[in-house]
CSV table of C-alpha atoms in Angstrom, one decimal:
chain,number,residue,atom,x,y,z
A,1,MET,CA,87.3,131.8,78.2
A,2,LYS,CA,88.7,135.2,76.9
A,3,ASN,CA,91.2,135.4,74.0
A,4,GLU,CA,93.5,137.5,76.3
A,5,VAL,CA,93.6,137.9,80.1
A,6,ASN,CA,95.0,140.8,82.2
A,7,ILE,CA,96.0,140.0,85.7
A,8,LEU,CA,97.3,142.0,88.7
A,9,LEU,CA,99.3,140.4,91.7
A,10,THR,CA,99.2,142.6,94.7
A,11,CYS,CA,101.7,142.8,97.5
A,12,SER,CA,104.1,141.0,95.1
A,13,SER,CA,107.7,140.0,96.1
A,14,PHE,CA,110.3,138.0,94.4
A,15,HIS,CA,108.3,135.0,95.2
A,16,ALA,CA,105.7,136.0,92.8
A,17,VAL,CA,108.1,135.2,89.8
A,18,GLY,CA,106.9,131.6,90.0
A,19,ILE,CA,103.4,132.6,89.9
A,20,ILE,CA,103.8,134.9,86.9
A,21,ASP,CA,105.5,132.0,85.1
A,22,CYS,CA,102.5,129.7,85.8
A,23,LEU,CA,100.2,132.4,84.3
A,24,LYS,CA,102.2,133.5,81.2
A,25,HIS,CA,103.2,130.0,80.3
A,26,ASN,CA,99.8,128.4,80.7
A,27,PRO,CA,98.8,125.1,79.1
A,28,ASP,CA,96.2,126.6,77.0
A,29,LEU,CA,98.6,129.1,75.4
A,30,VAL,CA,96.3,132.1,76.2
A,31,PRO,CA,98.0,135.3,75.9
A,32,VAL,CA,98.4,136.8,79.4
A,33,ARG,CA,99.5,140.1,80.8
A,34,VAL,CA,100.7,140.2,84.3
A,35,TYR,CA,101.1,143.4,86.3
A,36,VAL,CA,102.5,143.5,89.8
A,37,ALA,CA,102.3,145.9,92.7
A,38,ASN,CA,103.9,146.4,96.1
A,39,HIS,CA,104.3,149.2,98.6
A,40,CYS,CA,108.0,148.7,98.6
A,41,ALA,CA,110.0,149.2,95.3
A,42,ALA,CA,112.8,146.9,96.3
A,43,ASP,CA,110.4,144.0,96.9
A,44,LEU,CA,108.9,144.1,93.5
A,45,PRO,CA,109.7,141.2,91.1
A,46,PRO,CA,112.0,142.1,88.1
A,47,GLU,CA,110.6,144.2,85.4
A,48,ASP,CA,111.6,141.7,82.7
A,49,CYS,CA,109.3,138.8,83.9
A,50,CYS,CA,106.1,140.9,83.8
A,51,ASP,CA,104.3,143.5,81.9
A,52,GLY,CA,104.3,146.3,84.5
A,53,THR,CA,105.5,147.0,88.0
A,54,PHE,CA,103.9,149.5,90.3
A,55,VAL,CA,104.6,151.0,93.6
A,56,ALA,CA,101.3,151.0,95.4
A,57,PRO,CA,100.0,152.9,98.5
A,58,SER,CA,100.5,151.3,101.9
A,59,LEU,CA,98.1,148.4,102.5
A,60,THR,CA,96.9,150.2,105.6
A,61,SER,CA,96.2,153.5,104.0
A,62,GLY,CA,92.7,154.7,102.9
A,63,SER,CA,94.1,155.2,99.4
A,64,TYR,CA,95.0,151.6,98.7
A,65,ILE,CA,91.7,150.1,97.5
A,66,PRO,CA,90.8,153.2,95.5
A,67,TRP,CA,94.3,153.0,93.9
A,68,LEU,CA,93.7,149.4,93.0
A,69,LEU,CA,90.4,150.1,91.5
A,70,SER,CA,91.7,152.9,89.2
A,71,MET,CA,94.6,150.6,88.2
A,72,CYS,CA,92.1,147.9,87.2
A,73,VAL,CA,90.2,150.4,85.2
A,74,LEU,CA,93.4,151.7,83.5
A,75,PHE,CA,94.9,148.3,82.6
A,76,LYS,CA,91.6,146.4,82.1
A,77,ILE,CA,92.3,143.9,84.6
A,78,ASP,CA,90.2,140.7,84.7
A,79,VAL,CA,91.6,139.0,87.7
A,80,ILE,CA,93.5,140.1,91.0
A,81,PHE,CA,95.6,137.7,92.9
A,82,PRO,CA,96.6,138.8,96.4
A,83,THR,CA,99.8,137.2,97.2
A,84,SER,CA,100.3,138.2,100.8
A,85,SER,CA,98.3,136.8,103.8
A,86,LEU,CA,98.2,140.4,105.3
A,87,GLU,CA,95.9,141.6,102.6
A,88,LEU,CA,93.4,138.8,102.4
A,89,GLU,CA,90.9,140.0,104.9
A,90,LEU,CA,90.9,143.4,103.3
A,91,MET,CA,90.4,142.1,99.8
A,92,ALA,CA,87.7,139.7,100.9
A,93,SER,CA,85.7,142.5,102.6
A,94,ARG,CA,86.1,144.6,99.4
A,95,LYS,CA,85.6,142.0,96.8
A,96,ASP,CA,82.2,143.4,95.7
A,97,ASP,CA,83.8,146.8,94.8
A,98,PHE,CA,85.9,144.9,92.2
A,99,GLU,CA,83.2,142.8,90.8
A,100,LYS,CA,81.1,145.9,90.2
A,101,ILE,CA,83.8,147.0,87.6
A,102,GLY,CA,84.1,143.5,86.2
A,103,VAL,CA,87.1,142.3,88.1
A,104,GLN,CA,87.3,139.1,89.9
A,105,VAL,CA,89.3,138.8,93.0
A,106,SER,CA,90.9,135.4,93.8
A,107,VAL,CA,90.0,135.3,97.6
A,108,SER,CA,87.8,133.1,99.5
A,109,SER,CA,85.0,134.2,101.8
A,110,LEU,CA,85.7,136.8,104.6
A,111,GLN,CA,84.6,134.1,107.2
A,112,SER,CA,87.0,131.6,105.9
A,113,VAL,CA,90.0,134.0,105.6
A,114,GLN,CA,89.3,135.4,109.2
A,115,ILE,CA,89.6,131.8,110.6
A,116,ALA,CA,92.5,130.4,108.4
A,117,GLY,CA,94.4,133.7,108.8
A,118,ASP,CA,94.2,133.4,112.6
A,119,LYS,CA,96.4,130.7,114.0
A,120,ILE,CA,94.3,130.8,117.2
A,121,LYS,CA,91.1,130.3,115.4
A,122,SER,CA,92.5,127.8,113.1
A,123,TRP,CA,93.5,125.6,115.9
A,124,GLU,CA,90.3,125.9,117.7
A,125,SER,CA,88.5,124.9,114.5
A,126,PHE,CA,91.0,122.0,113.4
A,127,SER,CA,92.9,120.9,116.6
A,128,ARG,CA,92.0,117.2,115.9
A,129,PHE,CA,94.5,117.4,112.9
A,130,MET,CA,97.1,119.7,114.4
A,131,PRO,CA,99.8,119.5,117.1
A,132,ARG,CA,98.9,120.6,120.7
A,133,GLN,CA,99.0,124.4,120.9
A,134,VAL,CA,98.6,127.2,123.5
A,135,VAL,CA,98.9,131.0,123.4
A,136,ALA,CA,101.6,132.4,125.5
A,137,ASN,CA,101.4,136.0,127.0
A,138,ASN,CA,104.1,135.7,129.5
A,139,ALA,CA,107.2,133.5,130.5
A,140,ASN,CA,105.2,131.7,133.0
A,141,ASP,CA,103.0,130.5,130.1
A,142,VAL,CA,106.1,129.3,128.3
A,143,LEU,CA,107.5,127.3,131.4
A,144,GLU,CA,104.0,125.7,132.1
A,145,PHE,CA,103.7,124.4,128.5
A,146,SER,CA,107.5,123.2,128.5
A,147,ARG,CA,106.6,121.0,131.4
A,148,GLU,CA,103.6,119.6,129.5
A,149,VAL,CA,105.3,118.7,126.2
A,150,LYS,CA,108.6,117.1,125.2
A,151,SER,CA,109.5,119.7,122.6
A,152,ILE,CA,108.3,123.3,121.6
A,153,CYS,CA,108.2,125.4,118.7
A,154,CYS,CA,106.9,129.1,118.4
A,155,LYS,CA,105.4,131.4,116.0
A,156,PRO,CA,104.2,135.1,116.7
A,157,VAL,CA,100.5,135.6,115.8
A,158,ASN,CA,101.0,138.6,113.5
A,159,LEU,CA,103.9,137.3,111.2
A,160,CYS,CA,103.8,135.3,108.1
A,161,GLY,CA,106.1,133.6,105.5
A,162,GLY,CA,108.0,131.6,108.0
A,163,LYS,CA,109.1,134.8,109.9
A,164,GLY,CA,109.5,134.2,113.7
A,165,PHE,CA,109.2,130.7,113.6
A,166,ALA,CA,111.7,128.7,116.0
A,167,VAL,CA,112.3,125.4,117.7
A,168,VAL,CA,113.3,125.2,121.3
A,169,ASP,CA,116.4,123.0,121.5
A,170,GLU,CA,119.2,123.9,124.2
A,171,GLU,CA,121.9,122.0,122.3
A,172,LYS,CA,121.2,123.2,118.7
A,173,ALA,CA,120.5,126.7,120.0
A,174,THR,CA,124.3,127.0,120.6
A,175,GLU,CA,125.5,125.1,117.5
A,176,VAL,CA,127.2,127.8,115.7
A,177,SER,CA,127.1,125.9,112.4
A,178,LEU,CA,123.2,126.2,112.4
A,179,PHE,CA,123.3,130.1,112.8
A,180,HIS,CA,121.5,131.5,109.7
A,181,ALA,CA,122.2,128.1,107.9
A,182,TYR,CA,120.4,128.0,104.4
A,183,GLY,CA,117.4,125.7,104.5
A,184,LYS,CA,117.7,124.9,108.3
A,185,LYS,CA,115.2,125.6,111.1
A,186,HIS,CA,116.0,128.3,113.6
A,187,TYR,CA,116.8,127.0,117.1
A,188,ILE,CA,116.4,129.0,120.3
A,189,SER,CA,116.8,128.1,124.1
A,190,LEU,CA,113.8,128.0,126.5
A,191,TRP,CA,115.4,131.1,128.2
A,192,GLN,CA,115.5,133.0,124.8
A,193,LEU,CA,111.8,132.0,124.2
A,194,CYS,CA,110.8,133.4,127.7
A,195,LYS,CA,112.5,136.6,126.9
A,196,ALA,CA,111.0,136.9,123.4
A,197,VAL,CA,107.5,136.2,124.7
A,198,GLU,CA,107.8,138.9,127.4
A,199,LYS,CA,109.2,141.4,124.7
A,200,CYS,CA,106.8,140.6,121.9
A,201,ALA,CA,104.0,143.2,121.5
A,202,SER,CA,101.6,140.4,120.4
A,203,PRO,CA,100.8,136.9,121.8
A,204,MET,CA,103.0,133.9,120.8
A,205,ILE,CA,101.7,130.8,119.7
A,206,LEU,CA,103.4,127.8,121.2
A,207,GLN,CA,103.1,124.4,119.6
A,208,GLU,CA,104.3,120.8,120.4
A,209,TYR,CA,107.1,120.2,118.1
A,210,HIS,CA,107.2,117.0,116.1
A,211,GLU,CA,110.1,115.7,114.3
A,212,GLY,CA,109.4,114.5,110.6
A,213,MET,CA,109.4,115.5,107.0
A,214,ASP,CA,107.9,119.0,106.0
A,215,TYR,CA,105.0,118.1,103.4
A,216,VAL,CA,104.1,121.3,101.6
A,217,ALA,CA,100.8,121.2,99.5
A,218,GLY,CA,98.6,123.3,97.3
A,219,ALA,CA,95.0,122.8,96.5
A,220,LEU,CA,92.2,124.4,94.5
A,221,ALA,CA,88.8,124.5,95.8
A,222,ALA,CA,85.2,125.3,94.4
A,223,ASN,CA,82.9,126.4,97.0
A,224,GLY,CA,84.0,124.1,99.8
A,225,LYS,CA,84.9,121.1,97.4
A,226,MET,CA,88.5,120.3,96.7
A,227,THR,CA,88.9,119.9,92.8
A,228,HIS,CA,92.8,119.6,92.6
A,229,PHE,CA,95.6,118.7,95.0
A,230,CYS,CA,99.5,118.4,94.7
A,231,GLY,CA,102.2,118.3,97.2
A,232,CYS,CA,106.0,117.7,97.9
A,233,PHE,CA,108.2,116.7,100.5
A,234,ALA,CA,110.3,119.8,101.3
A,235,SER,CA,114.0,119.0,102.3
A,236,LYS,CA,114.8,122.8,102.5
A,237,LEU,CA,112.4,125.8,103.2
A,238,GLU,CA,113.3,129.4,103.0
A,239,PHE,CA,111.0,132.3,103.7
A,240,GLY,CA,108.1,129.5,104.1
A,241,ALA,CA,108.8,128.5,100.5
A,242,THR,CA,110.2,125.1,99.0
A,243,VAL,CA,113.6,125.6,97.7
A,244,ALA,CA,114.5,121.9,97.6
A,245,GLY,CA,112.0,119.0,97.5
A,246,GLU,CA,110.3,116.2,95.6
A,247,ILE,CA,106.8,115.9,94.2
A,248,GLN,CA,105.0,112.9,96.0
A,249,PRO,CA,101.5,111.9,97.0
A,250,CYS,CA,100.4,111.9,100.7
A,251,GLU,CA,96.8,110.4,101.1
A,252,LYS,CA,96.5,111.5,104.8
A,253,ALA,CA,97.4,115.0,104.1
A,254,GLN,CA,95.0,115.1,101.2
A,255,GLU,CA,92.2,113.8,103.3
A,256,ILE,CA,93.0,116.5,105.9
A,257,ALA,CA,93.1,119.3,103.2
A,258,GLN,CA,89.7,118.2,101.9
A,259,LYS,CA,88.2,118.3,105.5
A,260,VAL,CA,89.6,121.8,106.0
A,261,ILE,CA,88.3,123.0,102.7
A,262,GLU,CA,84.8,121.6,103.5
A,263,GLY,CA,84.9,122.9,107.0
A,264,LEU,CA,85.6,126.5,106.1
A,265,GLY,CA,83.8,126.5,102.6
A,266,ILE,CA,87.0,127.6,100.9
A,267,ASP,CA,86.9,128.9,97.4
A,268,GLY,CA,90.2,129.3,95.4
A,269,ASN,CA,93.8,128.5,95.9
A,270,VAL,CA,95.0,127.3,99.2
A,271,GLY,CA,98.4,126.3,100.7
A,272,PHE,CA,98.9,123.8,103.5
A,273,ASP,CA,102.0,123.0,105.6
A,274,PHE,CA,102.2,119.4,107.2
A,275,ILE,CA,104.7,117.5,109.1
A,276,VAL,CA,104.7,113.7,108.3
A,277,LYS,CA,106.2,111.8,111.3
A,278,ASP,CA,108.4,108.5,110.9
A,279,ASP,CA,105.4,106.4,112.0
A,280,GLY,CA,103.2,107.9,109.2
A,281,THR,CA,101.2,110.4,111.4
A,282,VAL,CA,100.3,113.5,109.5
A,283,LEU,CA,99.9,116.7,111.3
A,284,LEU,CA,98.6,120.0,109.8
A,285,VAL,CA,100.6,123.1,110.9
A,286,ASP,CA,99.5,125.9,108.7
A,287,ILE,CA,96.7,126.9,106.2
A,288,ASN,CA,97.2,129.9,103.6
A,289,LEU,CA,94.2,131.0,101.5
A,290,ARG,CA,96.2,132.4,98.7
A,291,VAL,CA,98.3,131.4,95.7
A,292,ASN,CA,102.0,130.9,97.0
A,293,ALA,CA,105.6,130.4,95.6
A,294,THR,CA,105.5,126.7,95.6
A,295,VAL,CA,102.7,126.6,93.0
A,296,GLN,CA,105.4,126.8,90.1
A,297,PHE,CA,106.6,123.5,91.3
A,298,TYR,CA,103.2,121.9,91.0
A,299,ALA,CA,102.9,123.4,87.6
A,300,LYS,CA,106.1,122.0,86.4
A,301,ALA,CA,104.9,118.7,87.5
A,302,GLY,CA,101.8,119.1,85.4
A,303,LEU,CA,99.1,120.9,87.7
A,304,ASN,CA,98.9,124.5,87.0
A,305,MET,CA,96.6,125.6,89.7
A,306,PRO,CA,96.9,129.5,89.5
A,307,TRP,CA,95.9,129.1,85.7
A,308,LEU,CA,93.0,126.7,86.6
A,309,ARG,CA,91.8,129.3,89.2
A,310,VAL,CA,91.9,132.0,86.5
A,311,LYS,CA,89.6,129.8,84.3
A,312,GLN,CA,87.4,129.1,87.3
A,313,LEU,CA,87.0,132.8,88.1
A,314,LEU,CA,86.2,133.7,84.4
A,315,GLY,CA,83.4,131.1,84.4
A,316,SER,CA,84.8,127.7,83.4
A,317,ASP,CA,84.2,124.5,85.2
A,318,VAL,CA,87.8,123.0,85.7
A,319,SER,CA,86.9,120.1,87.9
A,320,ASP,CA,87.2,117.7,85.0
A,321,GLU,CA,90.7,119.0,84.0
A,322,GLN,CA,92.9,116.3,85.8
A,323,PRO,CA,96.2,116.3,84.3
A,324,GLU,CA,98.8,113.6,85.2
A,325,ILE,CA,101.0,114.5,87.9
A,326,ASP,CA,104.7,114.0,87.4
A,327,TYR,CA,105.5,112.3,90.9
A,328,GLY,CA,109.3,112.1,91.7
A,329,LEU,CA,110.0,115.5,90.0
A,330,GLN,CA,112.5,117.3,92.2
A,331,ILE,CA,113.4,120.9,92.6
A,332,VAL,CA,116.5,123.0,93.7
A,333,LYS,CA,115.7,126.6,93.7
A,334,TYR,CA,118.2,129.4,93.0
A,335,PHE,CA,117.6,133.0,93.5
A,336,ALA,CA,118.7,135.7,90.8
A,337,ALA,CA,120.0,139.2,91.6
A,338,HIS,CA,117.6,142.0,91.1
A,339,TYR,CA,118.9,145.5,90.2
A,340,PHE,CA,116.6,148.7,90.6
A,341,HIS,CA,116.4,152.3,91.3
A,342,GLU,CA,114.0,153.7,94.0
């Protein structure tokens, strides 16, 4: 392990503050410099929580990777953490370019990213663990699915971080107290869903909606083997991140996570979203092959998975490092103001 580590977080938003905290306040007390980059200056984390903030070229521009490579050389970066699902496929396909200059990219294989990052392919691979699902291209598809299942939720295929998710409920769709309510699901009517699907430029995923508790979990994997796991029951979610919840074990969720990791040969940090029904049934609803905002909660409970990933990438076998998890630890998350100039 190096005496000092330099890390770059790409596509970093305010959610990265928790990840930065995990890295800089690591249990081994190794000095860590954390730099962050984002195409939009307004989305960058506050300057006082890291060692440098940078406005990057657009992810889709041809200059993005060359810019990252130059930044890695300039700031002697050891590890890159992509923090957005939108960049995983690109970073997985260009990982070799970074390894040639001695930089480790925390991303799984291109094949695993392409499956986990595609909600259609994910369901095709792991439908036995997931709610019933169809792809809707028009209103007729919506109406047909609504006749087959009791309740529906929807999500566009090209959005991430909880954007676009809604539950179809005729009564709650008109309950004004729920409009933009903090920590509450978004509800729409069947008619609104039909209109949204007709207008949406990309296909819409429809899933059978199940009532239950949200169980949000993180795992660390080494070439298809899960080495660490921690999860929480989330009573409130915002932007796909836990803002209120409690660390608790869930054996069935852990078993599903292991099977997904084995099935895709995942390497690195991975986030899972589950629904735990009243009868104990556990359903997988999402897979994210990246470090996410909830990892800070797991770290406060004793399991710092971003730091373990850094050690893993720099050559350490961390499978024997099994710290005790503080089950019962609760979180209520607050957001600070961010002041900046363009």
